[in-house]
Structures are given as structure tokens and as C-alpha cells.
Amino acid sequence: MQAIRKLVRFARLAEWWEYKLCPLLAVAYATLLFSEIPAYKFVGCILLVLLAIAMGAVYVSLINDITDIEEDGRAGKRTGIMGVPSQWRWILPVICLAGGTAVCWYLWPDWHSTIWYVMAWISFSLYSFKPFRFKQRGIWGVFADAGGAHLFPSLFVVSVIFHQIPEQANVGWELSVGIWSFSYGIRGILWHQFVDRENDRGTGVRTFASFVSQSQARRLEWPLLGVELLAFGSMLWYINLPIVYVFLLGYGLVVWLRIRFLDLKPIVFLIPDNRPYQMIMLDGYQVFLPLALLAHIALTQPWGWLLLAVHLMLFPIGIKRLISNLTYIFPSLRRL
């Protein structure tokens, strides 16, 4: 059990498990609906996708911590990997690479999916490793992180499923997913970089956020969100399920309740000073969209409720956060 806890800490599962995987699974569930084959028959495919992406996420968490040891030390920041002797630090990343290679071998001759999967790993590596180290090369670091964490994994998910149902493959859907995921990924890494901005400046790490002013970044916010929402609107057009619109309206209501009763300011990626905030569409993509799609599957397909139950067991944090917010808000609503 202690070894598992150490692995969870080293791999920083709490930072990416739901944040990265739930939107990707939402893409998977939506892509399954292009076929009339029941979703439960694709469980093996979904598990492969989940395992493959999780290995990549563990890999990038480990190599980020290893390659950031010098900067983290100067900033006085302690990470779990610092306690591991230097001769042992690379064992887990190498194991992840071996696992990723095995996934590619299993996928072949599905070259389309293999390319997207390999591109994610290449992006991760370019972001962290010298002499490339795109993390310190301004906008290239933003693109590398967004590509490795969101764009290429999303296209990988779509490609793997369409390989199983080639007659349903849809280029328009892939394009919409690609633009949406890349835009959302850019927002995510910009938020992260602006949170770490002062530390990065203090240690000489030249991320995009470290040399861009707040006013310059603010001019990027709404155009970036606009592109993301246009692409998401295109995805909704392809999905075209009333239950999804109902769930997203529910998300909009939650956003308003959080503003009204919790003073949570909606943000694109720039964090406000001395005020709690909520990132626009974060819970929409992580919680409401996958649950809406699974609710549709549960209501219309055999064994759908089992898929929904498994998803809730694997990804409970967003639901718990939502319940916690609403539990706090409801007494205030009754007093109105």
C-alpha cells in the first residue's frame, strides 16, 4: 500500500486523473454514438485507450519532475522524485516508454492511431528535455503541452474507435474535436503557467507567461475561448442529443449559483487577485458532458447503466465537488 501511495505521489495522479481523462472519455463516448453497435461492446477499446493515455500522463509527470529538479530546488519546492536516488529516477519513465511501445505494437497496422499516440509522446518529450526544452521557449511550450496533453490524445481516441467502425469515420468530427481540444489545452497550460509565473520568473524559467504582460494575455482570452466554443458547438451539432443540452443548461445554472452564492468568478485562464474563481467550462467538460452521454447510453442501450456506474466510481472527484458546492448553496436558496 505504501508503494502505491508513493507511485500516486510521484505520478501526480491528483493533478491529471480527472482533469485530463474525463474530457477524453467524453470524446470516446460521443464517438461511439456514431455507430449503432452497443457501447458495452467497445469496453476493451475504451480500456486500451484509458491505459495508453494514463501511461503517457505518468511519463510526462515523471519527466517533468526529473527535468525540473534544478529549478524546483532553487525555488525551494520539494517534489517526490527528489527523494529518489539519481540512479533510480529513470526506471519508471523507461517502464512507461516500454508500455507505450507495447501499445503501438498492439495497434499496428492501425497507423493512423499509432501516429497520433506517438505524437503525444514526442510533444511531452520536446516540452521537457534539453536541448529542445520547449517549456522555456515561449509559445512553443504552450503548443507542445496543449498538443501532448489534449490534441493528440483526443485524436488518438477518435481514431482508435473509428478504426473499429471504419464505415462511420467522419473527418468533420475529427476536425471539430481537434480544434476544441487544442484550444482547451492551450487554456489549461496558460492557466498553469500564470499560476506559476512568479516562481518561474524567480528561477529564470522562461515560460510564455513569464515574459507576457497581463494586458497582452487578457487580449488573448476571449478569442481563444471563442474558437474553443465554436468548435465545441460543432461537436454538439454532430452529437445532437437533447439530454446533452439539458445537462449543459444544468452546468450553466451551476456556474450562476457559484457566482451568486460562492463569489466564484468565471475565468478564461487569468486568475483574479484575492478572489476565488472557476474556469469556464471546466466542469462542463469534466463532469456534465461525459455524464450526459453516459446517461443517454444508459437509457437507450443494454448494460449502459453499468458503464455509467464504473465511470462514477473511477472519477468521483468532480461529482463530489459539485455536491459540496450545492450542499452549501441550497440553504441560502431556501432563505431567499
GROMACS .gro file of C-alpha atoms in nm:
model
  336
    1MET     CA    1   0.000   0.000   0.000
    2GLN     CA    2   0.285   0.238   0.081
    3ALA     CA    3   0.442   0.166  -0.258
    4ILE     CA    4   0.112   0.251  -0.428
    5ARG     CA    5   0.090   0.579  -0.237
    6LYS     CA    6   0.444   0.668  -0.346
    7LEU     CA    7   0.361   0.588  -0.708
    8VAL     CA    8   0.048   0.805  -0.691
    9ARG     CA    9   0.255   1.090  -0.545
   10PHE     CA   10   0.538   1.056  -0.799
   11ALA     CA   11   0.295   1.033  -1.091
   12ARG     CA   12   0.088   1.327  -0.957
   13LEU     CA   13  -0.237   1.145  -1.031
   14ALA     CA   14  -0.443   1.403  -0.844
   15GLU     CA   15  -0.332   1.669  -1.094
   16TRP     CA   16  -0.440   1.491  -1.412
   17TRP     CA   17  -0.659   1.185  -1.346
   18GLU     CA   18  -0.995   1.358  -1.389
   19TYR     CA   19  -0.877   1.682  -1.547
   20LYS     CA   20  -0.718   1.503  -1.846
   21LEU     CA   21  -0.908   1.175  -1.870
   22CYS     CA   22  -1.273   1.279  -1.831
   23PRO     CA   23  -1.282   1.512  -2.136
   24LEU     CA   24  -1.105   1.241  -2.338
   25LEU     CA   25  -1.358   0.982  -2.228
   26ALA     CA   26  -1.638   1.223  -2.321
   27VAL     CA   27  -1.489   1.230  -2.672
   28ALA     CA   28  -1.479   0.849  -2.669
   29TYR     CA   29  -1.842   0.816  -2.557
   30ALA     CA   30  -1.956   1.067  -2.820
   31THR     CA   31  -1.760   0.891  -3.095
   32LEU     CA   32  -1.918   0.558  -3.000
   33LEU     CA   33  -2.258   0.708  -3.078
   34PHE     CA   34  -2.167   0.728  -3.447
   35SER     CA   35  -2.226   0.351  -3.451
   36GLU     CA   36  -2.542   0.157  -3.375
   37ILE     CA   37  -2.332  -0.109  -3.202
   38PRO     CA   38  -2.396  -0.102  -2.823
   39ALA     CA   39  -2.126   0.083  -2.631
   40TYR     CA   40  -2.056  -0.209  -2.395
   41LYS     CA   41  -1.905  -0.399  -2.689
   42PHE     CA   42  -1.632  -0.134  -2.705
   43VAL     CA   43  -1.529  -0.172  -2.340
   44GLY     CA   44  -1.200  -0.336  -2.436
   45CYS     CA   45  -1.127  -0.050  -2.675
   46ILE     CA   46  -1.205   0.211  -2.407
   47LEU     CA   47  -0.986   0.033  -2.152
   48LEU     CA   48  -0.699   0.024  -2.403
   49VAL     CA   49  -0.737   0.398  -2.464
   50LEU     CA   50  -0.753   0.469  -2.090
   51LEU     CA   51  -0.443   0.261  -2.016
   52ALA     CA   52  -0.248   0.403  -2.309
   53ILE     CA   53  -0.321   0.764  -2.217
   54ALA     CA   54  -0.261   0.704  -1.845
   55MET     CA   55   0.086   0.565  -1.922
   56GLY     CA   56   0.165   0.877  -2.121
   57ALA     CA   57   0.036   1.100  -1.841
   58VAL     CA   58   0.250   0.920  -1.581
   59TYR     CA   59   0.550   0.951  -1.813
   60VAL     CA   60   0.511   1.326  -1.858
   61SER     CA   61   0.457   1.381  -1.483
   62LEU     CA   62   0.777   1.194  -1.405
   63ILE     CA   63   0.998   1.353  -1.670
   64ASN     CA   64   0.868   1.700  -1.579
   65ASP     CA   65   0.967   1.647  -1.216
   66ILE     CA   66   1.305   1.496  -1.310
   67THR     CA   67   1.398   1.768  -1.559
   68ASP     CA   68   1.269   2.041  -1.325
   69ILE     CA   69   1.473   1.928  -1.021
   70GLU     CA   70   1.728   2.209  -1.056
   71GLU     CA   71   1.466   2.485  -1.093
   72ASP     CA   72   1.246   2.340  -0.819
   73GLY     CA   73   1.545   2.329  -0.586
   74ARG     CA   74   1.621   2.696  -0.646
   75ALA     CA   75   1.257   2.782  -0.577
   76GLY     CA   76   1.256   2.578  -0.255
   77LYS     CA   77   0.993   2.345  -0.395
   78ARG     CA   78   1.001   1.980  -0.289
   79THR     CA   79   0.876   1.705  -0.518
   80GLY     CA   80   0.852   1.334  -0.451
   81ILE     CA   81   1.112   1.247  -0.712
   82MET     CA   82   1.381   1.442  -0.521
   83GLY     CA   83   1.381   1.170  -0.256
   84VAL     CA   84   1.467   0.902  -0.511
   85PRO     CA   85   1.840   0.830  -0.568
   86SER     CA   86   1.951   0.970  -0.906
   87GLN     CA   87   2.044   0.626  -1.041
   88TRP     CA   88   1.685   0.506  -0.991
   89ARG     CA   89   1.488   0.806  -1.113
   90TRP     CA   90   1.462   0.695  -1.473
   91ILE     CA   91   1.330   0.346  -1.405
   92LEU     CA   92   0.961   0.442  -1.404
   93PRO     CA   93   0.980   0.662  -1.718
   94VAL     CA   94   1.156   0.379  -1.901
   95ILE     CA   95   0.883   0.138  -1.789
   96CYS     CA   96   0.622   0.383  -1.921
   97LEU     CA   97   0.809   0.404  -2.253
   98ALA     CA   98   0.812   0.026  -2.274
   99GLY     CA   99   0.438   0.023  -2.209
  100GLY     CA  100   0.381   0.289  -2.476
  101THR     CA  101   0.586   0.085  -2.723
  102ALA     CA  102   0.372  -0.220  -2.644
  103VAL     CA  103   0.058  -0.015  -2.716
  104CYS     CA  104   0.199   0.085  -3.057
  105TRP     CA  105   0.281  -0.278  -3.133
  106TYR     CA  106  -0.073  -0.380  -3.038
  107LEU     CA  107  -0.229  -0.103  -3.250
  108TRP     CA  108  -0.033  -0.179  -3.566
  109PRO     CA  109  -0.127  -0.179  -3.856
  110ASP     CA  110  -0.365   0.098  -3.742
  111TRP     CA  111  -0.105   0.355  -3.845
  112HIS     CA  112  -0.344   0.649  -3.806
  113SER     CA  113  -0.396   0.587  -3.432
  114THR     CA  114  -0.030   0.498  -3.384
  115ILE     CA  115   0.084   0.830  -3.530
  116TRP     CA  116  -0.142   1.033  -3.300
  117TYR     CA  117  -0.026   0.831  -2.999
  118VAL     CA  118   0.343   0.869  -3.083
  119MET     CA  119   0.297   1.243  -3.147
  120ALA     CA  120   0.167   1.284  -2.791
  121TRP     CA  121   0.483   1.123  -2.652
  122ILE     CA  122   0.705   1.332  -2.879
  123SER     CA  123   0.530   1.651  -2.764
  124PHE     CA  124   0.576   1.551  -2.399
  125SER     CA  125   0.947   1.488  -2.455
  126LEU     CA  126   1.010   1.808  -2.653
  127TYR     CA  127   0.844   2.005  -2.373
  128SER     CA  128   1.081   1.872  -2.105
  129PHE     CA  129   1.413   1.752  -2.245
  130LYS     CA  130   1.717   1.955  -2.336
  131PRO     CA  131   1.834   2.070  -2.586
  132PHE     CA  132   1.474   2.126  -2.702
  133ARG     CA  133   1.306   2.203  -2.367
  134PHE     CA  134   1.010   2.381  -2.524
  135LYS     CA  135   0.887   2.466  -2.175
  136GLN     CA  136   1.141   2.752  -2.181
  137ARG     CA  137   1.080   2.852  -2.542
  138GLY     CA  138   0.772   3.069  -2.504
  139ILE     CA  139   0.476   2.986  -2.725
  140TRP     CA  140   0.635   2.659  -2.839
  141GLY     CA  141   0.600   2.529  -2.485
  142VAL     CA  142   0.231   2.621  -2.486
  143PHE     CA  143   0.178   2.437  -2.816
  144ALA     CA  144   0.379   2.133  -2.704
  145ASP     CA  145   0.186   2.093  -2.379
  146ALA     CA  146  -0.155   2.150  -2.539
  147GLY     CA  147  -0.068   1.907  -2.816
  148GLY     CA  148   0.069   1.636  -2.591
  149ALA     CA  149  -0.196   1.661  -2.320
  150HIS     CA  150  -0.510   1.727  -2.525
  151LEU     CA  151  -0.488   1.750  -2.906
  152PHE     CA  152  -0.304   1.428  -2.992
  153PRO     CA  153  -0.470   1.214  -2.721
  154SER     CA  154  -0.815   1.334  -2.836
  155LEU     CA  155  -0.739   1.249  -3.199
  156PHE     CA  156  -0.596   0.916  -3.082
  157VAL     CA  157  -0.922   0.835  -2.903
  158VAL     CA  158  -1.132   0.920  -3.210
  159SER     CA  159  -0.901   0.728  -3.442
  160VAL     CA  160  -0.895   0.411  -3.231
  161ILE     CA  161  -1.276   0.397  -3.220
  162PHE     CA  162  -1.323   0.481  -3.588
  163HIS     CA  163  -1.075   0.203  -3.671
  164GLN     CA  164  -1.328  -0.035  -3.517
  165ILE     CA  165  -1.615   0.119  -3.718
  166PRO     CA  166  -1.443   0.250  -4.035
  167GLU     CA  167  -1.770   0.294  -4.221
  168GLN     CA  168  -1.870   0.562  -3.966
  169ALA     CA  169  -1.543   0.761  -3.975
  170ASN     CA  170  -1.616   1.132  -4.003
  171VAL     CA  171  -1.347   1.388  -4.089
  172GLY     CA  172  -1.566   1.678  -3.975
  173TRP     CA  173  -1.598   1.525  -3.628
  174GLU     CA  174  -1.221   1.471  -3.606
  175LEU     CA  175  -1.155   1.829  -3.712
  176SER     CA  176  -1.402   1.968  -3.458
  177VAL     CA  177  -1.253   1.756  -3.179
  178GLY     CA  178  -0.900   1.860  -3.279
  179ILE     CA  179  -0.971   2.235  -3.274
  180TRP     CA  180  -1.169   2.211  -2.950
  181SER     CA  181  -0.912   2.000  -2.765
  182PHE     CA  182  -0.617   2.212  -2.878
  183SER     CA  183  -0.790   2.536  -2.773
  184TYR     CA  184  -0.889   2.388  -2.438
  185GLY     CA  185  -0.536   2.255  -2.390
  186ILE     CA  186  -0.388   2.599  -2.458
  187ARG     CA  187  -0.619   2.749  -2.196
  188GLY     CA  188  -0.513   2.481  -1.949
  189ILE     CA  189  -0.139   2.530  -1.986
  190LEU     CA  190  -0.172   2.911  -1.985
  191TRP     CA  191  -0.364   2.889  -1.658
  192HIS     CA  192  -0.090   2.666  -1.515
  193GLN     CA  193   0.189   2.895  -1.635
  194PHE     CA  194   0.026   3.208  -1.495
  195VAL     CA  195  -0.027   3.035  -1.160
  196ASP     CA  196   0.348   2.953  -1.154
  197ARG     CA  197   0.453   3.282  -1.312
  198GLU     CA  198   0.632   3.441  -1.016
  199ASN     CA  199   0.816   3.120  -0.925
  200ASP     CA  200   0.927   3.075  -1.287
  201ARG     CA  201   1.049   3.434  -1.306
  202GLY     CA  202   1.238   3.391  -0.981
  203THR     CA  203   1.419   3.081  -1.104
  204GLY     CA  204   1.483   3.209  -1.457
  205VAL     CA  205   1.243   2.969  -1.631
  206ARG     CA  206   1.127   3.145  -1.948
  207THR     CA  207   0.776   3.014  -1.997
  208PHE     CA  208   0.535   3.204  -2.222
  209ALA     CA  209   0.360   3.352  -1.918
  210SER     CA  210   0.686   3.473  -1.762
  211PHE     CA  211   0.750   3.738  -2.029
  212VAL     CA  212   0.397   3.824  -2.145
  213SER     CA  213   0.217   4.104  -1.963
  214GLN     CA  214  -0.125   4.062  -1.807
  215SER     CA  215  -0.276   4.306  -2.057
  216GLN     CA  216  -0.129   4.116  -2.352
  217ALA     CA  217  -0.258   3.787  -2.213
  218ARG     CA  218  -0.600   3.937  -2.147
  219ARG     CA  219  -0.634   4.019  -2.517
  220LEU     CA  220  -0.585   3.650  -2.595
  221GLU     CA  221  -0.850   3.521  -2.356
  222TRP     CA  222  -1.180   3.574  -2.534
  223PRO     CA  223  -1.064   3.499  -2.891
  224LEU     CA  224  -0.916   3.172  -2.761
  225LEU     CA  225  -1.234   3.084  -2.574
  226GLY     CA  226  -1.440   3.183  -2.878
  227VAL     CA  227  -1.254   2.938  -3.104
  228GLU     CA  228  -1.292   2.665  -2.842
  229LEU     CA  229  -1.666   2.721  -2.802
  230LEU     CA  230  -1.724   2.736  -3.178
  231ALA     CA  231  -1.551   2.401  -3.216
  232PHE     CA  232  -1.747   2.264  -2.920
  233GLY     CA  233  -2.067   2.389  -3.081
  234SER     CA  234  -1.973   2.195  -3.394
  235MET     CA  235  -1.924   1.884  -3.178
  236LEU     CA  236  -2.268   1.936  -3.023
  237TRP     CA  237  -2.415   1.962  -3.374
  238TYR     CA  238  -2.270   1.621  -3.457
  239ILE     CA  239  -2.385   1.471  -3.123
  240ASN     CA  240  -2.731   1.633  -3.145
  241LEU     CA  241  -2.879   1.481  -2.829
  242PRO     CA  242  -3.139   1.674  -2.624
  243ILE     CA  243  -3.008   1.525  -2.300
  244VAL     CA  244  -2.667   1.682  -2.363
  245TYR     CA  245  -2.825   2.027  -2.398
  246VAL     CA  246  -3.022   1.971  -2.077
  247PHE     CA  247  -2.706   1.877  -1.885
  248LEU     CA  248  -2.517   2.176  -2.023
  249LEU     CA  249  -2.801   2.406  -1.920
  250GLY     CA  250  -2.763   2.249  -1.575
  251TYR     CA  251  -2.394   2.337  -1.586
  252GLY     CA  252  -2.483   2.696  -1.676
  253LEU     CA  253  -2.713   2.709  -1.373
  254VAL     CA  254  -2.432   2.578  -1.150
  255VAL     CA  255  -2.199   2.850  -1.282
  256TRP     CA  256  -2.457   3.116  -1.195
  257LEU     CA  257  -2.516   2.969  -0.848
  258ARG     CA  258  -2.142   2.966  -0.781
  259ILE     CA  259  -2.117   3.332  -0.882
  260ARG     CA  260  -2.421   3.431  -0.678
  261PHE     CA  261  -2.358   3.239  -0.356
  262LEU     CA  262  -1.987   3.141  -0.356
  263ASP     CA  263  -1.844   3.451  -0.527
  264LEU     CA  264  -1.655   3.227  -0.773
  265LYS     CA  265  -1.551   3.447  -1.062
  266PRO     CA  266  -1.563   3.277  -1.406
  267ILE     CA  267  -1.222   3.298  -1.577
  268VAL     CA  268  -1.076   3.200  -1.913
  269PHE     CA  269  -0.723   3.139  -1.781
  270LEU     CA  270  -0.602   3.452  -1.597
  271ILE     CA  271  -0.656   3.416  -1.223
  272PRO     CA  272  -0.800   3.712  -1.027
  273ASP     CA  273  -0.623   3.867  -0.728
  274ASN     CA  274  -0.757   3.766  -0.386
  275ARG     CA  275  -1.079   3.614  -0.516
  276PRO     CA  276  -1.192   3.253  -0.567
  277TYR     CA  277  -1.260   3.154  -0.925
  278GLN     CA  278  -1.397   2.885  -1.156
  279MET     CA  279  -1.255   2.814  -1.501
  280ILE     CA  280  -1.521   2.845  -1.770
  281MET     CA  281  -1.640   2.503  -1.899
  282LEU     CA  282  -1.402   2.304  -1.677
  283ASP     CA  283  -1.682   2.113  -1.504
  284GLY     CA  284  -1.882   2.124  -1.826
  285TYR     CA  285  -1.621   1.907  -1.996
  286GLN     CA  286  -1.511   1.703  -1.694
  287VAL     CA  287  -1.846   1.626  -1.533
  288PHE     CA  288  -2.158   1.729  -1.724
  289LEU     CA  289  -2.065   1.624  -2.079
  290PRO     CA  290  -1.947   1.268  -2.003
  291LEU     CA  291  -2.238   1.211  -1.763
  292ALA     CA  292  -2.489   1.335  -2.022
  293LEU     CA  293  -2.351   1.099  -2.286
  294LEU     CA  294  -2.344   0.807  -2.043
  295ALA     CA  295  -2.698   0.886  -1.927
  296HIS     CA  296  -2.811   0.864  -2.290
  297ILE     CA  297  -2.628   0.533  -2.332
  298ALA     CA  298  -2.777   0.403  -2.007
  299LEU     CA  299  -3.130   0.495  -2.118
  300THR     CA  300  -3.103   0.355  -2.470
  301GLN     CA  301  -2.855   0.065  -2.469
  302PRO     CA  302  -2.808  -0.265  -2.283
  303TRP     CA  303  -2.557  -0.259  -1.997
  304GLY     CA  304  -2.541   0.119  -2.024
  305TRP     CA  305  -2.606   0.168  -1.653
  306LEU     CA  306  -2.300  -0.044  -1.577
  307LEU     CA  307  -2.080   0.185  -1.788
  308LEU     CA  308  -2.222   0.485  -1.604
  309ALA     CA  309  -2.161   0.324  -1.264
  310VAL     CA  310  -1.800   0.235  -1.350
  311HIS     CA  311  -1.733   0.590  -1.470
  312LEU     CA  312  -1.871   0.734  -1.145
  313MET     CA  313  -1.653   0.500  -0.939
  314LEU     CA  314  -1.337   0.585  -1.133
  315PHE     CA  315  -1.395   0.961  -1.147
  316PRO     CA  316  -1.576   1.076  -0.831
  317ILE     CA  317  -1.389   1.399  -0.752
  318GLY     CA  318  -1.579   1.632  -0.984
  319ILE     CA  319  -1.913   1.493  -0.865
  320LYS     CA  320  -1.810   1.535  -0.501
  321ARG     CA  321  -1.702   1.894  -0.566
  322LEU     CA  322  -2.035   1.966  -0.733
  323ILE     CA  323  -2.233   1.808  -0.448
  324SER     CA  324  -2.027   2.002  -0.193
  325ASN     CA  325  -2.099   2.331  -0.371
  326LEU     CA  326  -2.471   2.262  -0.398
  327THR     CA  327  -2.494   2.144  -0.037
  328TYR     CA  328  -2.353   2.480   0.070
  329ILE     CA  329  -2.575   2.677  -0.170
  330PHE     CA  330  -2.915   2.515  -0.109
  331PRO     CA  331  -2.969   2.656   0.245
  332SER     CA  332  -2.907   3.004   0.103
  333LEU     CA  333  -3.161   2.938  -0.173
  334ARG     CA  334  -3.427   2.844   0.082
  335ARG     CA  335  -3.374   3.175   0.264
  336LEU     CA  336  -3.445   3.381  -0.047
   0.00000   0.00000   0.00000
